Amino acid sequence: MRGTFLESETRYSNTCDFCFIGIKCCSADYLLGVEKAADKIRELSYRYANADSTARPLKVYSPEEGYILKDTNLLDYGNVEAKGLSKLKGQLEKMVYPFYATPIFVGGDHGVTYELIKKACGKIYKDVVVVQFDAHSDYIDEYEEYPHGSVMNEVNKLACISKIIHFGIRGNLNSDPAIRNSKKAGNMVVPYYEMSKLYSDVIESIKDKYVYITFDTDFLNPACAPATNCPEPGGPNYEEALRYLKDIIASSKKIIGMDFVEYNPTCEGAILTGTTIVNLIMESLHYMTKKDTTS
Ligand SMILES: [Mn+2]
C-alpha cells in the first residue's frame, strides 16, 4: 500500500511476524522534529519497495545476502500520535497490535522508549535484557527535565527488565554519576573504545535471553547519520552497526521488540540518515526472519 513502510499491507493477517509502528511523539520542545521521523522513514523506504507495486514477497536484493526480505511478513500499523509522554502512555495502553508480531517502533526522541518497552514486554516477557545502541548512557537522574537523557534510569525500574547494556557510549556529553549509578544497579557499560574488548561479554550476557533493542541514531558515526539532535563525533559506521545487530539478534533467544529513535528529519543530512535507518531496519528484519526460520 502506497505510503507505508516498504509499501507493506496495513491489514492484519495471521501471518504477520513484524509490525512497523510509527511513534509521532516528542517529549520536549527543544527536540522538535523527531515526531516527523516515522513518515520520513516510510517515504525513504519507497525506493526499496517492489517496482511492480506488489506488497509481498518483498524483492529487496543484496549481493551479500540475496533476497533479504522474501520470507518476512510485515505489517505497517500506522502511527501512534501523542503530544508528550503522558499522552503517549495512554495511547499505547489503548493500542492493539497482533500479539504474535514483533513491534518495530520508529520515531520520537529517546524519552519514548520507556513506554515502548513496557508495551513490548506486556504481560508476556520477563527477564528481558535491553541492548541500548547509543552514544550516551541516558541514565541521568532528571526525568522531568531531560526525559530523553534519563530514560534508561526509568527503564531500569521496570519489573520485566533484568539488565541494560549501554552499548557504544562515547563523547563528552556523558555523565560520570550516571555511568556509576548504572553499573551499581548491575547494568553493563560498554564504551565505544572498549567495544572489541568487551564484545564477547556482551554476546555472552544476551545468550538465550529475551532482548529488546533500542537504537538511538546518535550511536552511529555522524558521517552516515548526521540528522539527530545530539550528534557525537566518531563512532561506529554502518557496517559495524550491522555486524552488531546481526550477532545480537542471532545470539538472543528472541528479539521481543526494537525501536529506532532520535532521528530528526528537520536536521541537515535527513535523506542520508533516514536511508541509513531504513537499511538498518530492513537488515534487522532479515536477521530476525532468518533466525525464526532456522531455529
Ligand atoms: Mn539516547
Short mmCIF file of C-alpha atoms and ligand atoms in Angstrom, two decimals:
data_model
loop_
_atom_site.label_atom_id
_atom_site.label_comp_id
_atom_site.label_asym_id
_atom_site.label_seq_id
_atom_site.Cartn_x
_atom_site.Cartn_y
_atom_site.Cartn_z
CA MET A 1 0.00 0.00 0.00
CA ARG A 2 1.42 3.38 -1.04
CA GLY A 3 2.88 5.44 1.76
CA THR A 4 3.51 2.59 4.19
CA PHE A 5 6.92 1.19 5.13
CA LEU A 6 8.15 -0.71 2.05
CA GLU A 7 4.57 -0.48 0.70
CA SER A 8 3.57 -3.19 3.13
CA GLU A 9 -0.04 -4.01 4.00
CA THR A 10 -1.93 -2.30 6.78
CA ARG A 11 -4.48 -5.01 7.36
CA TYR A 12 -3.92 -7.66 10.00
CA SER A 13 -3.27 -11.17 8.92
CA ASN A 14 -2.33 -14.16 10.97
CA THR A 15 0.91 -14.48 9.06
CA CYS A 16 2.25 -11.12 10.16
CA ASP A 17 5.54 -11.55 12.03
CA PHE A 18 6.60 -7.91 12.38
CA CYS A 19 4.68 -4.73 12.94
CA PHE A 20 6.08 -1.33 11.92
CA ILE A 21 4.65 1.23 14.33
CA GLY A 22 5.30 4.95 13.86
CA ILE A 23 5.71 6.99 17.05
CA LYS A 24 4.75 10.61 16.49
CA CYS A 25 5.81 11.98 19.82
CA CYS A 26 8.39 14.44 21.09
CA SER A 27 9.00 14.65 24.82
CA ALA A 28 10.43 18.21 24.93
CA ASP A 29 10.20 21.30 22.72
CA TYR A 30 13.94 21.56 22.24
CA LEU A 31 13.89 18.19 20.45
CA LEU A 32 11.12 19.00 17.96
CA GLY A 33 11.37 17.32 14.58
CA VAL A 34 11.68 13.74 15.88
CA GLU A 35 7.89 13.31 15.67
CA LYS A 36 8.29 13.50 11.87
CA ALA A 37 10.69 10.56 11.73
CA ALA A 38 8.31 7.67 11.02
CA ASP A 39 6.69 9.29 7.99
CA LYS A 40 10.08 10.29 6.57
CA ILE A 41 11.32 6.71 7.02
CA ARG A 42 8.25 5.42 5.15
CA GLU A 43 8.86 7.92 2.34
CA LEU A 44 12.54 6.95 2.05
CA SER A 45 11.73 3.24 2.12
CA TYR A 46 9.76 3.61 -1.10
CA ARG A 47 12.79 3.10 -3.33
CA TYR A 48 13.27 -0.39 -1.86
CA ALA A 49 9.63 -1.40 -2.34
CA ASN A 50 8.65 -3.67 -5.21
CA ALA A 51 8.68 -1.88 -8.56
CA ASP A 52 5.62 -3.86 -9.70
CA SER A 53 3.55 -2.48 -6.79
CA THR A 54 3.06 -5.86 -5.13
CA ALA A 55 3.37 -5.78 -1.36
CA ARG A 56 4.76 -9.29 -0.96
CA PRO A 57 7.07 -11.03 -1.21
CA LEU A 58 9.47 -8.14 -0.89
CA LYS A 59 12.12 -8.29 -3.60
CA VAL A 60 14.90 -6.44 -1.81
CA TYR A 61 18.15 -7.95 -3.07
CA SER A 62 21.59 -7.67 -1.51
CA PRO A 63 24.66 -9.09 -3.30
CA GLU A 64 25.83 -10.48 0.04
CA GLU A 65 22.63 -11.98 1.43
CA GLY A 66 20.39 -12.48 -1.62
CA TYR A 67 16.68 -11.62 -1.41
CA ILE A 68 16.71 -10.45 2.16
CA LEU A 69 13.01 -10.00 2.87
CA LYS A 70 11.28 -12.65 0.79
CA ASP A 71 10.09 -14.59 3.85
CA THR A 72 9.39 -11.54 6.00
CA ASN A 73 5.77 -10.82 6.78
CA LEU A 74 5.50 -7.22 7.74
CA LEU A 75 2.54 -5.06 8.58
CA ASP A 76 2.51 -1.27 8.83
CA TYR A 77 0.30 -0.48 11.81
CA GLY A 78 0.32 3.29 11.18
CA ASN A 79 1.22 5.93 13.73
CA VAL A 80 0.66 6.35 17.43
CA GLU A 81 0.37 10.09 17.84
CA ALA A 82 0.70 11.86 21.17
CA LYS A 83 1.60 15.29 22.48
CA GLY A 84 4.04 14.45 25.26
CA LEU A 85 4.92 11.30 27.16
CA SER A 86 1.88 11.07 29.45
CA LYS A 87 -0.40 11.11 26.39
CA LEU A 88 1.79 8.51 24.72
CA LYS A 89 1.32 6.23 27.72
CA GLY A 90 -2.46 6.44 27.30
CA GLN A 91 -2.33 5.90 23.55
CA LEU A 92 -0.10 2.86 23.88
CA GLU A 93 -2.29 1.33 26.58
CA LYS A 94 -5.25 1.53 24.20
CA MET A 95 -3.35 0.31 21.21
CA VAL A 96 -3.75 -3.26 19.97
CA TYR A 97 -1.39 -4.90 17.54
CA PRO A 98 -1.11 -8.62 16.76
CA PHE A 99 0.43 -10.12 19.90
CA TYR A 100 2.39 -12.67 17.87
CA ALA A 101 4.15 -9.91 15.88
CA THR A 102 7.41 -8.25 16.94
CA PRO A 103 6.93 -4.49 17.15
CA ILE A 104 9.40 -2.23 15.32
CA PHE A 105 8.77 1.22 16.77
CA VAL A 106 10.11 4.09 14.68
CA GLY A 107 10.28 7.75 15.66
CA GLY A 108 10.34 10.02 18.66
CA ASP A 109 13.19 11.03 20.94
CA HIS A 110 14.67 8.55 23.40
CA GLY A 111 12.16 9.56 26.06
CA VAL A 112 9.52 7.40 24.35
CA THR A 113 11.46 4.18 24.91
CA TYR A 114 10.20 3.61 28.45
CA GLU A 115 6.59 3.28 27.29
CA LEU A 116 7.62 1.26 24.23
CA ILE A 117 9.49 -1.31 26.30
CA LYS A 118 6.53 -1.61 28.67
CA LYS A 119 4.29 -2.21 25.67
CA ALA A 120 6.63 -4.76 24.06
CA CYS A 121 7.02 -6.75 27.30
CA GLY A 122 3.32 -6.67 28.09
CA LYS A 123 2.41 -9.43 30.48
CA ILE A 124 4.32 -11.97 28.46
CA TYR A 125 8.03 -11.30 28.74
CA LYS A 126 10.14 -11.26 31.86
CA ASP A 127 13.89 -11.22 32.47
CA VAL A 128 14.40 -9.06 29.38
CA VAL A 129 17.82 -7.60 28.55
CA VAL A 130 17.76 -4.17 26.92
CA VAL A 131 20.58 -3.51 24.48
CA GLN A 132 20.85 0.23 24.07
CA PHE A 133 22.78 1.33 20.97
CA ASP A 134 23.65 4.89 21.95
CA ALA A 135 26.47 7.41 22.30
CA HIS A 136 25.03 8.41 25.69
CA SER A 137 24.07 6.34 28.71
CA ASP A 138 20.74 8.23 29.13
CA TYR A 139 20.94 7.32 32.81
CA ILE A 140 20.94 10.77 34.43
CA ASP A 141 18.65 11.40 37.34
CA GLU A 142 16.49 14.22 35.96
CA TYR A 143 13.43 12.66 34.42
CA GLU A 144 11.24 15.76 34.43
CA GLU A 145 13.85 18.00 32.89
CA TYR A 146 15.55 15.66 30.44
CA PRO A 147 13.28 12.69 29.74
CA HIS A 148 15.42 11.55 26.82
CA GLY A 149 18.62 11.73 28.90
CA SER A 150 17.25 9.80 31.86
CA VAL A 151 15.06 7.25 30.14
CA MET A 152 17.28 4.25 30.92
CA ASN A 153 17.09 5.12 34.59
CA GLU A 154 13.33 4.66 34.31
CA VAL A 155 13.63 1.53 32.17
CA ASN A 156 15.83 0.01 34.88
CA LYS A 157 12.88 0.21 37.30
CA LEU A 158 10.61 -1.93 35.12
CA ALA A 159 9.94 -5.34 36.63
CA CYS A 160 10.26 -7.08 33.24
CA ILE A 161 13.83 -5.83 32.75
CA SER A 162 16.78 -7.74 34.18
CA LYS A 163 19.67 -5.74 32.73
CA ILE A 164 20.58 -2.86 30.47
CA ILE A 165 23.62 -2.95 28.22
CA HIS A 166 24.74 0.58 27.32
CA PHE A 167 26.43 -0.23 24.06
CA GLY A 168 28.83 2.14 22.29
CA ILE A 169 28.81 5.18 24.57
CA ARG A 170 31.32 7.89 23.72
CA GLY A 171 31.86 11.63 23.54
CA ASN A 172 31.93 14.39 26.09
CA LEU A 173 28.25 14.65 26.88
CA ASN A 174 28.23 11.63 29.16
CA SER A 175 27.84 11.85 32.90
CA ASP A 176 30.10 10.20 35.44
CA PRO A 177 27.42 9.74 38.16
CA ALA A 178 25.02 8.33 35.55
CA ILE A 179 27.50 5.69 34.45
CA ARG A 180 28.46 4.84 38.03
CA ASN A 181 24.81 4.54 39.09
CA SER A 182 24.00 2.27 36.20
CA LYS A 183 26.95 -0.02 36.96
CA LYS A 184 25.89 -0.07 40.60
CA ALA A 185 22.43 -1.21 39.51
CA GLY A 186 24.04 -4.20 37.79
CA ASN A 187 23.96 -2.92 34.24
CA MET A 188 26.74 -3.24 31.72
CA VAL A 189 28.56 -0.23 30.33
CA VAL A 190 30.35 -0.75 27.03
CA PRO A 191 32.15 2.40 25.88
CA TYR A 192 32.97 2.59 22.20
CA TYR A 193 36.73 2.46 22.84
CA GLU A 194 36.30 -0.88 24.66
CA MET A 195 33.79 -2.45 22.35
CA SER A 196 36.12 -5.01 20.81
CA LYS A 197 37.49 -5.98 24.23
CA LEU A 198 34.03 -6.42 25.78
CA TYR A 199 32.20 -7.75 22.75
CA SER A 200 32.28 -11.41 23.73
CA ASP A 201 30.93 -10.49 27.21
CA VAL A 202 28.04 -8.66 25.55
CA ILE A 203 27.20 -11.62 23.36
CA GLU A 204 27.51 -13.96 26.36
CA SER A 205 25.15 -11.89 28.51
CA ILE A 206 22.35 -11.92 25.95
CA LYS A 207 22.74 -15.55 25.00
CA ASP A 208 19.34 -17.27 25.04
CA LYS A 209 17.73 -14.21 26.64
CA TYR A 210 14.73 -12.20 25.60
CA VAL A 211 16.20 -8.99 24.22
CA TYR A 212 14.78 -5.58 23.42
CA ILE A 213 16.95 -3.40 21.18
CA THR A 214 16.71 0.37 21.43
CA PHE A 215 18.67 2.08 18.69
CA ASP A 216 19.50 5.76 19.14
CA THR A 217 20.54 7.41 15.86
CA ASP A 218 23.49 9.09 17.58
CA PHE A 219 25.07 5.67 18.16
CA LEU A 220 26.22 5.92 14.56
CA ASN A 221 29.10 7.98 13.28
CA PRO A 222 27.53 11.27 12.11
CA ALA A 223 29.24 10.71 8.76
CA CYS A 224 26.42 8.26 7.97
CA ALA A 225 23.73 9.64 10.31
CA PRO A 226 24.02 13.38 10.93
CA ALA A 227 20.31 14.18 11.31
CA THR A 228 19.92 13.73 15.04
CA ASN A 229 19.59 16.16 17.95
CA CYS A 230 22.76 15.19 19.82
CA PRO A 231 25.32 14.00 17.23
CA GLU A 232 28.73 12.97 18.62
CA PRO A 233 31.93 12.82 16.57
CA GLY A 234 33.43 9.43 15.80
CA GLY A 235 31.69 6.15 16.47
CA PRO A 236 30.65 3.05 14.54
CA ASN A 237 29.97 3.15 10.84
CA TYR A 238 27.05 1.42 9.10
CA GLU A 239 28.83 -1.90 8.51
CA GLU A 240 29.88 -2.15 12.16
CA ALA A 241 26.32 -1.43 13.30
CA LEU A 242 25.05 -4.18 11.00
CA ARG A 243 27.51 -6.68 12.41
CA TYR A 244 26.47 -5.89 15.98
CA LEU A 245 22.77 -6.18 15.15
CA LYS A 246 23.36 -9.44 13.33
CA ASP A 247 25.31 -11.03 16.20
CA ILE A 248 22.94 -9.81 18.92
CA ILE A 249 19.86 -11.00 17.05
CA ALA A 250 21.49 -14.38 16.36
CA SER A 251 22.60 -14.96 19.98
CA SER A 252 19.40 -13.89 21.71
CA LYS A 253 16.56 -16.27 22.48
CA LYS A 254 14.20 -13.84 20.80
CA ILE A 255 14.06 -10.15 19.99
CA ILE A 256 10.83 -9.01 21.64
CA GLY A 257 10.88 -5.54 20.11
CA MET A 258 13.04 -2.83 18.63
CA ASP A 259 12.90 0.90 18.45
CA PHE A 260 14.72 3.42 16.26
CA VAL A 261 14.67 6.82 17.92
CA GLU A 262 16.27 10.28 17.80
CA TYR A 263 16.11 10.65 14.02
CA ASN A 264 15.26 14.27 13.27
CA PRO A 265 14.40 14.74 9.58
CA THR A 266 14.38 18.54 10.00
CA CYS A 267 18.17 18.48 10.59
CA GLU A 268 20.76 18.62 7.84
CA GLY A 269 21.51 15.25 6.21
CA ALA A 270 17.96 13.94 6.64
CA ILE A 271 17.96 11.79 3.49
CA LEU A 272 21.29 10.12 4.23
CA THR A 273 20.38 9.48 7.87
CA GLY A 274 16.89 8.24 7.04
CA THR A 275 18.20 5.95 4.32
CA THR A 276 20.72 4.52 6.77
CA ILE A 277 17.91 3.79 9.23
CA VAL A 278 15.68 2.26 6.54
CA ASN A 279 18.50 -0.14 5.75
CA LEU A 280 19.18 -0.95 9.41
CA ILE A 281 15.50 -1.83 9.79
CA MET A 282 15.45 -3.97 6.65
CA GLU A 283 18.59 -5.85 7.67
CA SER A 284 17.29 -6.37 11.21
CA LEU A 285 14.05 -7.79 9.81
CA HIS A 286 16.13 -10.09 7.65
CA TYR A 287 18.28 -11.34 10.57
CA MET A 288 15.19 -11.91 12.72
CA THR A 289 13.37 -13.75 9.94
CA LYS A 290 16.42 -15.91 9.27
CA LYS A 291 16.64 -16.74 12.97
CA ASP A 292 12.96 -17.76 13.07
CA THR A 293 13.22 -19.98 10.02
CA THR A 294 16.46 -21.70 11.06
CA SER A 295 15.76 -22.24 14.77
MN MN B 1 19.69 8.14 23.68
#
